[in-house]
Short mmCIF file of C-alpha atoms and ligand atoms in Angstrom, two decimals:
data_model
loop_
_atom_site.label_atom_id
_atom_site.label_comp_id
_atom_site.label_asym_id
_atom_site.label_seq_id
_atom_site.Cartn_x
_atom_site.Cartn_y
_atom_site.Cartn_z
CA MET N 1 -103.31 182.93 -79.04
CA LYS N 2 -104.57 186.48 -79.62
CA ILE N 3 -101.84 188.97 -80.41
CA ILE N 4 -101.81 192.67 -81.27
CA LEU N 5 -98.95 194.11 -83.35
CA LEU N 6 -98.68 197.77 -82.44
CA GLY N 7 -96.37 200.28 -84.09
CA PRO N 8 -96.08 203.17 -86.52
CA PRO N 9 -96.66 202.78 -90.26
CA GLY N 10 -93.74 200.84 -91.72
CA ALA N 11 -92.68 199.34 -88.37
CA GLY N 12 -92.90 195.86 -89.89
CA LYS N 13 -96.28 194.83 -88.47
CA GLY N 14 -97.47 193.28 -91.73
CA THR N 15 -94.11 191.60 -92.37
CA GLN N 16 -94.02 189.98 -88.91
CA ALA N 17 -97.75 189.12 -89.04
CA GLU N 18 -97.18 187.11 -92.25
CA ILE N 19 -94.42 185.13 -90.50
CA LEU N 20 -96.43 184.60 -87.29
CA THR N 21 -99.44 183.41 -89.29
CA GLU N 22 -97.29 180.73 -90.87
CA LYS N 23 -95.72 179.75 -87.54
CA LEU N 24 -98.87 179.73 -85.37
CA LYS N 25 -101.41 178.71 -88.06
CA ILE N 26 -103.80 181.47 -87.03
CA PRO N 27 -105.04 184.28 -89.32
CA GLN N 28 -103.68 187.78 -89.66
CA ILE N 29 -106.40 190.38 -89.27
CA SER N 30 -105.09 193.47 -91.04
CA THR N 31 -107.65 196.26 -91.02
CA GLY N 32 -105.56 197.99 -93.72
CA ASP N 33 -105.84 194.92 -96.01
CA ILE N 34 -109.58 194.55 -95.28
CA LEU N 35 -110.16 198.23 -96.12
CA ARG N 36 -108.03 198.11 -99.30
CA ALA N 37 -110.04 195.07 -100.48
CA ALA N 38 -113.28 196.97 -99.71
CA VAL N 39 -112.05 199.99 -101.70
CA LYS N 40 -111.13 197.74 -104.63
CA ALA N 41 -114.53 196.03 -104.54
CA GLY N 42 -116.35 199.38 -104.24
CA THR N 43 -118.38 198.28 -101.20
CA PRO N 44 -120.10 200.90 -98.95
CA VAL N 45 -117.27 200.51 -96.39
CA GLY N 46 -114.69 200.98 -99.15
CA LEU N 47 -116.40 204.10 -100.47
CA GLN N 48 -116.49 205.53 -96.94
CA ALA N 49 -112.84 204.65 -96.20
CA LYS N 50 -111.07 205.67 -99.41
CA ALA N 51 -110.61 209.41 -98.83
CA TYR N 52 -109.32 208.89 -95.28
CA MET N 53 -106.83 206.25 -96.43
CA ASP N 54 -105.55 208.26 -99.38
CA ALA N 55 -104.90 211.21 -97.05
CA GLY N 56 -103.21 209.07 -94.39
CA ASP N 57 -105.96 209.79 -91.84
CA LEU N 58 -107.68 207.20 -89.68
CA VAL N 59 -110.97 205.74 -90.85
CA PRO N 60 -113.73 206.53 -88.26
CA ASP N 61 -113.86 204.21 -85.24
CA ASP N 62 -117.45 203.06 -85.83
CA VAL N 63 -116.55 201.75 -89.31
CA ILE N 64 -113.49 199.86 -88.04
CA ILE N 65 -115.25 198.44 -84.99
CA GLY N 66 -118.06 197.11 -87.21
CA VAL N 67 -115.69 195.57 -89.75
CA VAL N 68 -113.60 193.84 -87.08
CA LYS N 69 -116.63 192.58 -85.15
CA GLU N 70 -117.86 190.89 -88.33
CA ARG N 71 -114.42 189.45 -89.17
CA LEU N 72 -114.11 187.86 -85.71
CA THR N 73 -117.26 185.80 -86.31
CA GLU N 74 -115.51 183.84 -89.10
CA LYS N 75 -114.54 180.24 -88.39
CA ASP N 76 -110.79 180.69 -88.88
CA CYS N 77 -110.71 182.99 -85.81
CA GLU N 78 -111.69 180.21 -83.41
CA LYS N 79 -108.11 179.35 -82.39
CA GLY N 80 -106.85 182.92 -82.22
CA TYR N 81 -105.57 185.65 -84.52
CA ILE N 82 -102.99 188.35 -85.03
CA PHE N 83 -104.25 191.91 -85.19
CA ASP N 84 -102.13 194.01 -87.56
CA GLY N 85 -103.05 197.70 -87.44
CA MET N 86 -105.95 197.26 -85.01
CA PRO N 87 -106.65 198.82 -82.53
CA ARG N 88 -105.39 202.24 -83.54
CA THR N 89 -107.27 204.40 -81.03
CA ILE N 90 -108.25 204.08 -77.38
CA ALA N 91 -111.91 203.84 -78.51
CA GLN N 92 -111.06 200.79 -80.69
CA ALA N 93 -109.18 199.13 -77.80
CA GLU N 94 -112.11 199.78 -75.47
CA ALA N 95 -114.47 198.24 -78.05
CA LEU N 96 -112.37 195.03 -78.04
CA ASP N 97 -112.45 194.99 -74.23
CA ALA N 98 -116.23 195.53 -74.30
CA GLN N 99 -116.59 192.53 -76.66
CA ASN N 100 -114.57 190.53 -74.11
CA VAL N 101 -111.77 189.82 -76.61
CA GLN N 102 -109.01 188.38 -74.38
CA ILE N 103 -105.67 189.58 -75.78
CA ASP N 104 -102.62 187.52 -74.69
CA ALA N 105 -99.85 189.87 -75.80
CA VAL N 106 -99.37 193.29 -77.37
CA LEU N 107 -96.07 193.62 -79.23
CA SER N 108 -94.98 197.24 -79.45
CA ILE N 109 -92.55 197.73 -82.37
CA GLU N 110 -91.01 201.17 -82.12
CA VAL N 111 -89.01 202.53 -85.07
CA PRO N 112 -87.63 206.10 -85.42
CA ASP N 113 -89.48 208.27 -87.96
CA GLU N 114 -86.45 208.68 -90.27
CA ILE N 115 -86.16 204.90 -90.72
CA ILE N 116 -89.90 204.69 -91.43
CA ILE N 117 -89.59 207.13 -94.30
CA THR N 118 -86.84 204.99 -95.94
CA ARG N 119 -88.79 201.78 -95.41
CA LEU N 120 -92.07 203.01 -96.83
CA GLY N 121 -90.32 204.74 -99.74
CA GLY N 122 -88.96 201.34 -100.88
CA ARG N 123 -92.02 199.22 -100.13
CA ARG N 124 -93.65 197.28 -102.96
CA THR N 125 -96.92 195.44 -102.36
CA CYS N 126 -98.82 192.71 -104.17
CA PRO N 127 -102.33 194.03 -104.93
CA GLU N 128 -103.65 190.47 -105.27
CA CYS N 129 -102.36 188.51 -102.25
CA GLY N 130 -100.97 191.32 -100.05
CA MET N 131 -97.36 190.03 -99.83
CA ILE N 132 -94.94 192.79 -98.85
CA TYR N 133 -91.53 193.45 -100.47
CA HIS N 134 -88.83 196.12 -100.34
CA THR N 135 -86.52 197.37 -103.07
CA GLN N 136 -83.48 196.85 -100.80
CA THR N 137 -84.32 194.58 -97.87
CA LYS N 138 -86.82 192.10 -99.34
CA LYS N 139 -86.61 191.80 -103.11
CA PRO N 140 -88.84 189.40 -105.06
CA SER N 141 -87.01 186.73 -107.11
CA LYS N 142 -88.20 188.38 -110.33
CA ASP N 143 -88.14 192.18 -110.41
CA GLY N 144 -91.64 193.69 -109.92
CA ILE N 145 -93.41 190.30 -109.71
CA CYS N 146 -94.93 188.70 -106.60
CA ASP N 147 -93.18 185.42 -105.67
CA ALA N 148 -96.39 184.03 -104.14
CA CYS N 149 -98.98 184.67 -106.88
CA GLY N 150 -97.19 186.16 -109.92
CA ALA N 151 -99.10 189.49 -109.91
CA GLY N 152 -97.32 192.76 -110.72
CA LEU N 153 -96.17 194.66 -107.60
CA ILE N 154 -97.40 198.20 -106.90
CA ILE N 155 -96.47 201.23 -104.77
CA ARG N 156 -99.26 201.94 -102.27
CA LYS N 157 -100.89 205.35 -102.82
CA ASP N 158 -100.40 206.27 -99.15
CA ASP N 159 -96.62 205.63 -99.42
CA GLU N 160 -96.02 209.06 -100.99
CA THR N 161 -93.75 211.26 -98.83
CA GLU N 162 -96.36 213.87 -97.75
CA THR N 163 -98.89 211.17 -96.86
CA ILE N 164 -96.26 209.24 -94.87
CA LYS N 165 -95.62 212.39 -92.78
CA ASN N 166 -99.35 212.71 -92.01
CA ARG N 167 -99.59 209.00 -91.13
CA LEU N 168 -96.70 209.41 -88.69
CA GLU N 169 -98.31 212.45 -87.06
CA THR N 170 -101.58 210.56 -86.77
CA TYR N 171 -99.75 207.61 -85.22
CA HIS N 172 -98.06 209.74 -82.53
CA LYS N 173 -101.32 211.53 -81.67
CA GLU N 174 -103.94 208.77 -81.91
CA THR N 175 -102.20 205.39 -81.64
CA ALA N 176 -99.10 205.80 -79.44
CA PRO N 177 -101.31 206.32 -76.31
CA LEU N 178 -102.21 202.61 -76.66
CA ILE N 179 -98.70 201.74 -75.46
CA ASP N 180 -99.58 203.02 -71.96
CA TYR N 181 -103.10 201.57 -72.21
CA TYR N 182 -101.77 198.04 -72.70
CA ARG N 183 -98.80 198.52 -70.36
CA ALA N 184 -101.34 199.27 -67.61
CA GLN N 185 -103.07 195.96 -68.46
CA GLY N 186 -99.71 194.13 -68.11
CA LYS N 187 -99.85 192.91 -71.74
CA LEU N 188 -97.23 195.07 -73.42
CA LYS N 189 -93.99 193.56 -74.75
CA ASP N 190 -91.41 195.85 -76.34
CA VAL N 191 -89.78 194.64 -79.54
CA GLY N 192 -86.86 196.58 -81.02
CA GLY N 193 -87.79 197.89 -84.45
CA GLU N 194 -84.40 198.76 -85.92
CA TYR N 195 -83.25 195.20 -86.57
CA ASN N 196 -83.31 193.61 -90.00
CA ILE N 197 -86.36 191.44 -90.76
CA ALA N 198 -84.82 188.12 -89.62
CA SER N 199 -83.48 189.54 -86.34
CA GLN N 200 -86.80 191.20 -85.66
CA THR N 201 -88.57 187.87 -86.16
CA ALA N 202 -86.14 186.22 -83.71
CA GLU N 203 -86.98 188.96 -81.18
CA VAL N 204 -90.74 188.52 -81.76
CA PHE N 205 -90.48 184.74 -81.24
CA LYS N 206 -88.41 185.29 -78.09
CA VAL N 207 -90.88 187.65 -76.41
CA LEU N 208 -93.75 185.28 -77.30
CA GLY N 209 -91.82 182.26 -75.98
CA LEU N 210 -91.96 180.49 -79.40
P1 AP5 E 1 -102.31 199.86 -92.76
O1 AP5 E 1 -102.34 199.08 -93.99
O2 AP5 E 1 -102.53 199.17 -91.45
O3 AP5 E 1 -100.95 200.67 -92.74
P2 AP5 E 1 -99.94 201.06 -91.54
O4 AP5 E 1 -100.30 200.76 -90.15
O5 AP5 E 1 -99.68 202.47 -91.83
O6 AP5 E 1 -98.88 200.05 -91.65
P3 AP5 E 1 -98.09 199.70 -92.88
O7 AP5 E 1 -98.81 198.61 -93.63
O8 AP5 E 1 -97.76 200.94 -93.67
O9 AP5 E 1 -96.72 199.21 -92.25
P4 AP5 E 1 -96.30 197.88 -91.50
O10 AP5 E 1 -95.98 198.18 -90.09
O11 AP5 E 1 -97.27 196.78 -91.77
O12 AP5 E 1 -94.91 197.63 -92.24
P5 AP5 E 1 -94.53 196.56 -93.35
O13 AP5 E 1 -94.41 195.21 -92.73
O14 AP5 E 1 -95.39 196.71 -94.57
O15 AP5 E 1 -103.38 201.05 -92.82
C1 AP5 E 1 -103.54 201.84 -93.99
C2 AP5 E 1 -104.63 202.88 -93.74
O16 AP5 E 1 -105.89 202.20 -93.48
C3 AP5 E 1 -104.42 203.80 -92.52
O17 AP5 E 1 -103.62 204.92 -92.84
C4 AP5 E 1 -105.87 204.19 -92.20
O18 AP5 E 1 -106.35 205.17 -93.09
C5 AP5 E 1 -106.64 202.89 -92.47
N1 AP5 E 1 -106.73 202.03 -91.28
C6 AP5 E 1 -106.23 200.77 -91.15
N2 AP5 E 1 -106.51 200.27 -89.94
C7 AP5 E 1 -107.20 201.22 -89.27
C8 AP5 E 1 -107.76 201.30 -87.97
N3 AP5 E 1 -107.66 200.28 -87.09
N4 AP5 E 1 -108.38 202.45 -87.61
C9 AP5 E 1 -108.52 203.49 -88.49
N5 AP5 E 1 -108.02 203.49 -89.74
C10 AP5 E 1 -107.36 202.35 -90.13
O19 AP5 E 1 -93.03 197.06 -93.69
C11 AP5 E 1 -92.80 198.28 -94.37
C12 AP5 E 1 -91.62 198.09 -95.37
O20 AP5 E 1 -90.42 197.90 -94.62
C13 AP5 E 1 -91.76 196.85 -96.27
O21 AP5 E 1 -91.23 197.17 -97.55
C14 AP5 E 1 -90.92 195.76 -95.57
O22 AP5 E 1 -90.38 194.83 -96.51
C15 AP5 E 1 -89.84 196.60 -94.91
N6 AP5 E 1 -89.41 196.07 -93.60
C16 AP5 E 1 -90.22 195.50 -92.65
N7 AP5 E 1 -89.52 195.16 -91.56
C17 AP5 E 1 -88.23 195.55 -91.81
C18 AP5 E 1 -87.02 195.47 -91.05
N8 AP5 E 1 -87.00 194.95 -89.83
N9 AP5 E 1 -85.88 195.97 -91.62
C19 AP5 E 1 -85.91 196.51 -92.86
N10 AP5 E 1 -87.00 196.58 -93.65
C20 AP5 E 1 -88.17 196.13 -93.11
#
């Protein structure tokens, strides 16, 4: 199964992708996680991406298309995958179509901007394994420590209020047009974004027939 999770920053794409990965035994392809790892490792892609990410702007399409093309050649992608945060522009979607990537379903998770700001303000992330937590809705067992790998949790640099506002503007301008793009292909499934995490997962499973 090949699935795209589409939605604004903080919609819960990463949270639901983690759960779907476990359920379907296929990998999550998060371009955000790939880029953050590249920044941490100081690779040429990371050096190119860092300033865009820190500002809450999109990394150029040619960089993303190259990174994803390479990732899809890995063996774990043979049985399918879950795109989290990709595509983010019409050009990226067209590149997937041009590579003949057959997407089964595009889940559009829409969440009002004011809820996004609360969610991202409370997000805590594991810099080692990428697990996502929240100070109110998904606390780790031990304060500030990742349940999965024991690393100290961090606040992402792009979760500062001004950067969140820019990310939301960028989403509405560059990414939201993909909703109509995939609706026209008959692949779009709307998933309510205001539920709590468990109810949202139930909704995701329902629309995917799981
Ligand atoms: P990326 O890492 O993809 O960030 P994003 O899309 O902005 O998405 P987020 O990770 O912020 O949110 P999410 O929807 O995954 O929400 P989450 O599950 O964490 O991208 C970062 C940057 O990289 C971009 O700004 C850009 O610069 C670059 N980039 C990446 N991909 C790119 C591309 N394709 N093209 C160009 N540039 C690209 O949840 C958020 C919080 O809410 C968590 O704390 C969670 O616990 C909580 N939560 C989740 N669901 C619920 C719920 N239902 N109820 C209550 N709380 C919830």
